[in-house]
Coordinates of C-alpha atoms and ligand atoms in Angstrom, one line a residue:
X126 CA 62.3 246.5 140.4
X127 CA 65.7 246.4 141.9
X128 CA 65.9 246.1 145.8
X129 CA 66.9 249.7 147.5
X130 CA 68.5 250.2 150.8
X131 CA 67.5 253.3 152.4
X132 CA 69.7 254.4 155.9
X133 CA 68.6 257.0 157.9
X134 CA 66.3 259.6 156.5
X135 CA 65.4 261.3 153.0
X136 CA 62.9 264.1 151.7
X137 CA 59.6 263.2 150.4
X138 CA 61.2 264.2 147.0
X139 CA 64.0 261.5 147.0
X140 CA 61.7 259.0 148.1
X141 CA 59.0 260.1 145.4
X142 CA 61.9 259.7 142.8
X143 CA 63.4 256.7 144.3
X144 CA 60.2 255.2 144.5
X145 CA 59.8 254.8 141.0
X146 CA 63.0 253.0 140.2
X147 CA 63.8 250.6 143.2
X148 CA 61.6 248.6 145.9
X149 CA 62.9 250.7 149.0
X150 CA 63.6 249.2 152.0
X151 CA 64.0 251.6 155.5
X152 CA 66.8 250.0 157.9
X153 CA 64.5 251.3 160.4
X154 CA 61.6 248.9 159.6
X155 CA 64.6 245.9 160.6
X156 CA 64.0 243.6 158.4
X157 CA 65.1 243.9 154.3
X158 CA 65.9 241.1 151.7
X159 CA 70.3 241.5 152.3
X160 CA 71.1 239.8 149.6
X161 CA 68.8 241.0 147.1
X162 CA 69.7 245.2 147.9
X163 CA 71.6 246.3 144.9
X164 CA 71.5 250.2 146.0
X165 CA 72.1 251.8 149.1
X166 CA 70.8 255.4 150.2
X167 CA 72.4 256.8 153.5
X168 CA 73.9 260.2 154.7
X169 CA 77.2 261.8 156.3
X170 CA 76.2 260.7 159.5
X171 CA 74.9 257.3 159.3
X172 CA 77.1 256.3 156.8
X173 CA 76.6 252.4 156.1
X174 CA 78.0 250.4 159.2
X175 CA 80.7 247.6 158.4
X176 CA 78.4 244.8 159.3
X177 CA 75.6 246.1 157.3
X178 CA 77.7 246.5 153.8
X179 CA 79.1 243.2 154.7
X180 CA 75.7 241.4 155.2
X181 CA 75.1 243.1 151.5
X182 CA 76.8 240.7 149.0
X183 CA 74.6 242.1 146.0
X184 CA 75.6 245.8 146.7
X185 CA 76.7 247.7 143.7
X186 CA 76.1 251.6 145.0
X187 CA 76.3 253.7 147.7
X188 CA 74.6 257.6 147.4
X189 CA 75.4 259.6 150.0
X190 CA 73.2 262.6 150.5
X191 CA 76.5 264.5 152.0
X192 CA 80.0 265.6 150.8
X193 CA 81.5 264.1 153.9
X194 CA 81.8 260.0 153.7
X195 CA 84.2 259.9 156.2
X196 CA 81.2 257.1 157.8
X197 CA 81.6 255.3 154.8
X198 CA 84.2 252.7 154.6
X199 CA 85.5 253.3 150.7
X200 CA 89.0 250.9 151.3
X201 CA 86.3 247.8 151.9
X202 CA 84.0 249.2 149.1
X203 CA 86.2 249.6 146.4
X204 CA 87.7 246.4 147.3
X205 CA 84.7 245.1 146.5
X206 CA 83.9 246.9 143.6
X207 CA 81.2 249.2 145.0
X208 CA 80.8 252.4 144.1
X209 CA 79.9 255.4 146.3
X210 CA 79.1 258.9 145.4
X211 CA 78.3 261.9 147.3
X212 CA 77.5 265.6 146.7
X213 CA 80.1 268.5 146.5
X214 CA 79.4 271.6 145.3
X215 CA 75.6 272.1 145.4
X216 CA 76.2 272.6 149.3
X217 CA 79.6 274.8 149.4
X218 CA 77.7 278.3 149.9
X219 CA 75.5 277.4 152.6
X220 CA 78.3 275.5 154.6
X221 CA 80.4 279.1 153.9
X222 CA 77.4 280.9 155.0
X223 CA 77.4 278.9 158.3
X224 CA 81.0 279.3 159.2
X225 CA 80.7 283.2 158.0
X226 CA 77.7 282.9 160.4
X227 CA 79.3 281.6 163.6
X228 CA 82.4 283.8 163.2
X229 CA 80.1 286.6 163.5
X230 CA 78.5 285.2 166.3
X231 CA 81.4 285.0 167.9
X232 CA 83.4 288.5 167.2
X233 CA 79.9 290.7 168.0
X234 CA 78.4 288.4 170.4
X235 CA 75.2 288.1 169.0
X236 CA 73.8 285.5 171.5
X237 CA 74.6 287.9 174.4
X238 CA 73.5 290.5 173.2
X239 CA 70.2 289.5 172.3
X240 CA 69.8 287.9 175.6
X241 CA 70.0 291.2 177.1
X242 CA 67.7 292.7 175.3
X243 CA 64.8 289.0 175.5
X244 CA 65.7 289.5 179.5
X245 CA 64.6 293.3 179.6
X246 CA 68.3 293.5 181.0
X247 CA 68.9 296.7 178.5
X248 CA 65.8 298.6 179.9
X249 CA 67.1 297.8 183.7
X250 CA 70.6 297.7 183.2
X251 CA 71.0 299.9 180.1
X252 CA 73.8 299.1 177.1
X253 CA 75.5 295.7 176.6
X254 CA 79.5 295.6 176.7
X255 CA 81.0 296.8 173.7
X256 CA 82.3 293.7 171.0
X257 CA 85.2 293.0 168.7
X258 CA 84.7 294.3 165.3
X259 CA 85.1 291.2 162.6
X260 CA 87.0 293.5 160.2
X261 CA 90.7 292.5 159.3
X262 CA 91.1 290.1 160.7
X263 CA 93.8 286.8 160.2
X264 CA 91.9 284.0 159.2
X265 CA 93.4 280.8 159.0
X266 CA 91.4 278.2 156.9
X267 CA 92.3 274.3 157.7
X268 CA 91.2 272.4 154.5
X269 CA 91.0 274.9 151.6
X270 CA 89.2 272.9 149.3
X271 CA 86.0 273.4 147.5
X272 CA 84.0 274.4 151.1
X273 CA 87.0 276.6 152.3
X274 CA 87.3 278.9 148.8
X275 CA 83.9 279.5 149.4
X276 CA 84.3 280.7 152.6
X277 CA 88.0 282.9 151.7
X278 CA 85.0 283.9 149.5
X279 CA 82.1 285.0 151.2
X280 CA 84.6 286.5 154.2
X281 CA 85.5 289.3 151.6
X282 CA 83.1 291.7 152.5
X283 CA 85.3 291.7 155.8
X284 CA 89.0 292.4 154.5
X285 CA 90.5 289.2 155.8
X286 CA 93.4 288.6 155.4
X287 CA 93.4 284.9 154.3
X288 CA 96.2 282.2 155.2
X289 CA 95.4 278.1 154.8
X290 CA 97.2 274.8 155.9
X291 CA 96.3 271.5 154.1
X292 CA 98.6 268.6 153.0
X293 CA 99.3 269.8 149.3
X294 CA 100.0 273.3 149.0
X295 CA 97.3 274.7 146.4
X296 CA 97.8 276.9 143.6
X297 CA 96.4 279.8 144.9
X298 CA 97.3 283.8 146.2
X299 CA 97.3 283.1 149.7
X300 CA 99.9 282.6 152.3
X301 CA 100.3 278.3 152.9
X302 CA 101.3 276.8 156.1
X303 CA 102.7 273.4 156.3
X304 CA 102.6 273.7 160.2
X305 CA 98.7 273.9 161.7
X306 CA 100.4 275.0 165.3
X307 CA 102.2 277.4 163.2
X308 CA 99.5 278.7 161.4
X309 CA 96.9 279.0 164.4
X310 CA 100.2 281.4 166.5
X311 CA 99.5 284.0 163.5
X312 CA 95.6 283.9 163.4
X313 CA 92.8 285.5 164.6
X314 CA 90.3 282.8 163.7
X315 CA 90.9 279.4 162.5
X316 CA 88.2 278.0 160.6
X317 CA 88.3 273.6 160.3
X318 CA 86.4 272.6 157.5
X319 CA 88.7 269.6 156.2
X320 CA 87.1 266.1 156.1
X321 CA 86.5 264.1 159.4
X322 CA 88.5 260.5 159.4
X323 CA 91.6 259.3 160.9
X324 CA 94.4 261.8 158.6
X325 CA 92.2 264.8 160.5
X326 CA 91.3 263.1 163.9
X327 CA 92.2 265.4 166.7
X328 CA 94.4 267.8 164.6
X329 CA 93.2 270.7 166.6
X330 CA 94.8 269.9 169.6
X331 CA 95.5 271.5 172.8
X332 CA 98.7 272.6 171.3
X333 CA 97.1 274.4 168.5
X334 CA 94.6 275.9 170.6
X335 CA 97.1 277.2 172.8
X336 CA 98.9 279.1 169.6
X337 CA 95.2 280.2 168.5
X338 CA 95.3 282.0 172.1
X339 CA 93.4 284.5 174.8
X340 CA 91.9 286.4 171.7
X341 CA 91.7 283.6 169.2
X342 CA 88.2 282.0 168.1
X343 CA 87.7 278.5 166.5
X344 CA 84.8 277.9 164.1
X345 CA 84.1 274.1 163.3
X346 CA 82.2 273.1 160.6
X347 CA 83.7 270.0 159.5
X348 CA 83.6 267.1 161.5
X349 CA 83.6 266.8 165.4
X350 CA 86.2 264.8 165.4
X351 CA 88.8 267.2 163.8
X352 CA 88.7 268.7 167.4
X353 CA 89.8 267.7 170.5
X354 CA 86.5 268.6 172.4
X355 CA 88.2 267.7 175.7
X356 CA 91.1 269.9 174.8
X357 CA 88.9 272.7 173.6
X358 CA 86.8 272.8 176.7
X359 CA 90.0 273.3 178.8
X360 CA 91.2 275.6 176.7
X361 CA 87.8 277.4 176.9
X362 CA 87.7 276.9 180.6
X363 CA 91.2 278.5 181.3
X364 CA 91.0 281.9 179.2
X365 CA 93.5 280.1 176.9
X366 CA 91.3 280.2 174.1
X367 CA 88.9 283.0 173.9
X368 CA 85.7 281.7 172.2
X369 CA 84.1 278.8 169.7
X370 CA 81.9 278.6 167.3
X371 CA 80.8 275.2 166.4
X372 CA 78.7 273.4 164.4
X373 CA 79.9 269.6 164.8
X374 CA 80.6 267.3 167.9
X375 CA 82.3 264.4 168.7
X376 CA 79.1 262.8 170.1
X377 CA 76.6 263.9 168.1
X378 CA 73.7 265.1 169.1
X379 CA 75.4 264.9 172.5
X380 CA 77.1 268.1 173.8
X381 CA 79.0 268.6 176.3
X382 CA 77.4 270.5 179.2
X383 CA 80.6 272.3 179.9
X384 CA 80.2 273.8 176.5
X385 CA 76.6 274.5 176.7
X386 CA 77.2 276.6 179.9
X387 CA 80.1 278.6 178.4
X388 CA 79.4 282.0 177.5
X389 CA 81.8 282.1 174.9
X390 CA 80.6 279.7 172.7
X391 CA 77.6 279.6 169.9
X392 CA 76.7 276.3 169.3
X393 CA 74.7 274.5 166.3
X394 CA 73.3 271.5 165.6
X395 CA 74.6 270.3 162.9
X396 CA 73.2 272.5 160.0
X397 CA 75.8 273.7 158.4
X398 CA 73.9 272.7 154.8
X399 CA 70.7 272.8 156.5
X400 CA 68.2 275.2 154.4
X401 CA 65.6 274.0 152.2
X402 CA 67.2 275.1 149.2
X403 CA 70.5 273.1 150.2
X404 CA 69.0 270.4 150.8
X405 CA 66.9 270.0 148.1
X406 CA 70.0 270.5 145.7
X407 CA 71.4 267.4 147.8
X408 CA 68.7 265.4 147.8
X409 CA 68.5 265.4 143.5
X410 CA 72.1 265.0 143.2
X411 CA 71.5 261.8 145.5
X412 CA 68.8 260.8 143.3
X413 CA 70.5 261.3 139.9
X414 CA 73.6 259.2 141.3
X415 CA 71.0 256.5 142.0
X416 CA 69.1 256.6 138.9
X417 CA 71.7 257.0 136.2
X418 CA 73.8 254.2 137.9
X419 CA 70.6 251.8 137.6
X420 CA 70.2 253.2 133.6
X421 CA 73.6 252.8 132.5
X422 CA 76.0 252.1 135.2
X423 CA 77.7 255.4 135.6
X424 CA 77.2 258.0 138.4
X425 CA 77.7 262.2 138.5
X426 CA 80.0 262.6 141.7
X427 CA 81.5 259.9 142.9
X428 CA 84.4 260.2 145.8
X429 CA 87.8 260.8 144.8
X430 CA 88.4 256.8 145.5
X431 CA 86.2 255.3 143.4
X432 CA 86.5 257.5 140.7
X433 CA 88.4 255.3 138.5
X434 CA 85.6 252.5 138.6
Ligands
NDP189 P1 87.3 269.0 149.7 O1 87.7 267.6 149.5 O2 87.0 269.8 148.5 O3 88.4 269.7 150.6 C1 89.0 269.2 151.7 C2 90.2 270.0 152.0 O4 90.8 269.5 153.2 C3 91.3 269.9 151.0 O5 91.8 271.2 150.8 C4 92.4 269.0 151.6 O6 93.6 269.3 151.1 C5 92.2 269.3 153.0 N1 92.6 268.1 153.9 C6 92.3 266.8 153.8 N2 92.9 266.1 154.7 C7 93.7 267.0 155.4 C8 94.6 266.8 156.5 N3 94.8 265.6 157.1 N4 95.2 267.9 157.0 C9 95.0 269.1 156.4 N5 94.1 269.3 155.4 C10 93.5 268.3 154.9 O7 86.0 268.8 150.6 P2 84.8 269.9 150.8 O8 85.4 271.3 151.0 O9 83.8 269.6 149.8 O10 84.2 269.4 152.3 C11 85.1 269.4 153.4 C12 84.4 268.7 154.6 O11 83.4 269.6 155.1 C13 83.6 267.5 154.3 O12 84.4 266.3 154.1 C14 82.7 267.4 155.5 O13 83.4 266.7 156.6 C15 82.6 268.8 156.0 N6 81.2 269.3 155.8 C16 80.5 269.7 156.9 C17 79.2 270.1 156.8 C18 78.4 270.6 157.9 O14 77.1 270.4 157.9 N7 79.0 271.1 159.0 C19 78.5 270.1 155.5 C20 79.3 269.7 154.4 C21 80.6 269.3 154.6 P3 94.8 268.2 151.1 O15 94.2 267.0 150.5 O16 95.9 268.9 150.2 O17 95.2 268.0 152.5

């Protein structure tokens, strides 16, 4: 049986399946036959280091149980004519959900509010401040691609009223910004869900954060790295920005403590697909790129750069 490397973790299920095609090999355990591994299976976050794909001369695949490969260096892989594939689509509604989720959080603040009631602080102290309502509001998506229409989507119920900045202007109804400072002056919320990598490092700056304002939130769900974290607790710190709703960090799984002790923040670790339906859907798709590459050379999804090979 071919020789798999598998990076970081995977469901029972993937492992069952993969189990039946390839010899796997955990880069956990340390030690793996480099240059027999054909296949490798990793995720968003691990990605495959550059000294690992180079100590992998026989490596024809990468699967990426993700969407986002932005720890996956695809200039050296299609170089050398390896192919990697991810998973977009099957996750778009529950990364929606999770931004829908956190906005909410934010405008009603659920977190406070059901800290007054855990604390007994309603029966002593009686009602909570009133909120914001999450109606009509201006929300300003940054990345409207397949993850951002489904959250333009599932905001609906709300009666946004939806703007977007990205590089290409799309061919859609609502109002496009070429300018993310811009944008951010004329929103309510700004919502980042573009991919992570140097073209997105640090676009939300303190500049935009500034526009966004005293009564502005920001929801991240796309990569930590997309936001100056710095920047934003400043912002935070200063009334300049009102609150944040994030599920992504530069140092992940470390937060900042200034962040974890403001109370206008809702923070999340990282879940933003993270339901066992979700994942399950991910895990197969990783599987099936796997599998049909080893049967007959093709894969499903592969990322936009290798999908010419
Ligand atoms: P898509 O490729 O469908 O959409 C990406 C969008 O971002 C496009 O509209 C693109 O438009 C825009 N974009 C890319 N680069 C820039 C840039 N430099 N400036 C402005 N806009 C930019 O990706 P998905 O919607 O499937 O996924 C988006 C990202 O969400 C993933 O890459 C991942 O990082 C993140 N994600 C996070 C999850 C979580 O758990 N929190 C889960 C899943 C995904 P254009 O090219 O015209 O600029």
């Amino acid at each position: 049986m071919p020789d798999l490397l598998l990076i970081g973790g995977a469901t029972d299920t993937m492992i069952a399946r993969m189990a039946e095609k390839f010899t796997i090999h955990k880069l956990s355990d340390g030690n793996y036959p480099a240059e027999k591994i054909t296949h490798v299976c990793t995720n968003g976050h691990d990605g495959v280091k550059p000294e690992i794909m180079a100590d992998l001369p026989s490596l024809k695949l990468i699967s990426c149980y993700g969407v986002g490969y932005d720890a996956i260096d695809t200039t050296e892989a299609v170089r050398r004519g390896i192919v990697v594939t991810h998973t977009p689509n099957v996750l778009n509604a529950e990364v929606a959900t999770t931004a829908v989720l956190l906005m909410l959080a934010c405008y009603r603040e659920l977190l406070r509010d059901d800290a007054h009631v855990r604390s007994g602080n309603w029966e002593v102290n009686g009602n909570a401040p009133l909120t914001r309502s999450a109606d009509n509001q201006t929300v300003g998506i940054l990345g409207l691609g397949r993850i951002g229409q489904a959250i333009a989507d599932k905001l609906a119920p709300w009666n946004p009223t939806i703007v977007y900045h990205t590089r290409t202007k799309k061919d859609v109804a609502y109002k496009y910004y070429d300018d993310l400072k811009a944008m951010a002056a004329d929103c309510d919320v700004l919502i980042c869900i573009t991919p992570g990598g140097p073209s997105t490092n640090k676009i939300v700056n303190a500049d935009v954060l500034e526009a966004l304002g005293p009564q502005g939130t920001l929801i991240n769900v796309s990569r930590g790295s997309v936001v100056d974290e710095a920047a934003l607790i400043t912002a935070l710190q200063t009334g300049k920005l009102g609150w944040a709703g994030l599920d992504v960090f530069e140092q992940e799984p470390h937060v900042p403590q200034a962040l974890r002790d403001m109370p206008n923040t809702v923070l999340l670790p990282h879940v933003g697909s993270a339901t066992i339906e979700t994942r399950a859907a991910m895990g197969a798709l990783t599987v099936d790129n796997l599998l049909q590459h080893l049967e007959n050379g093709t894969v499903i999804s592969p990322v936009p750069e290798c999908a010419d090979m």
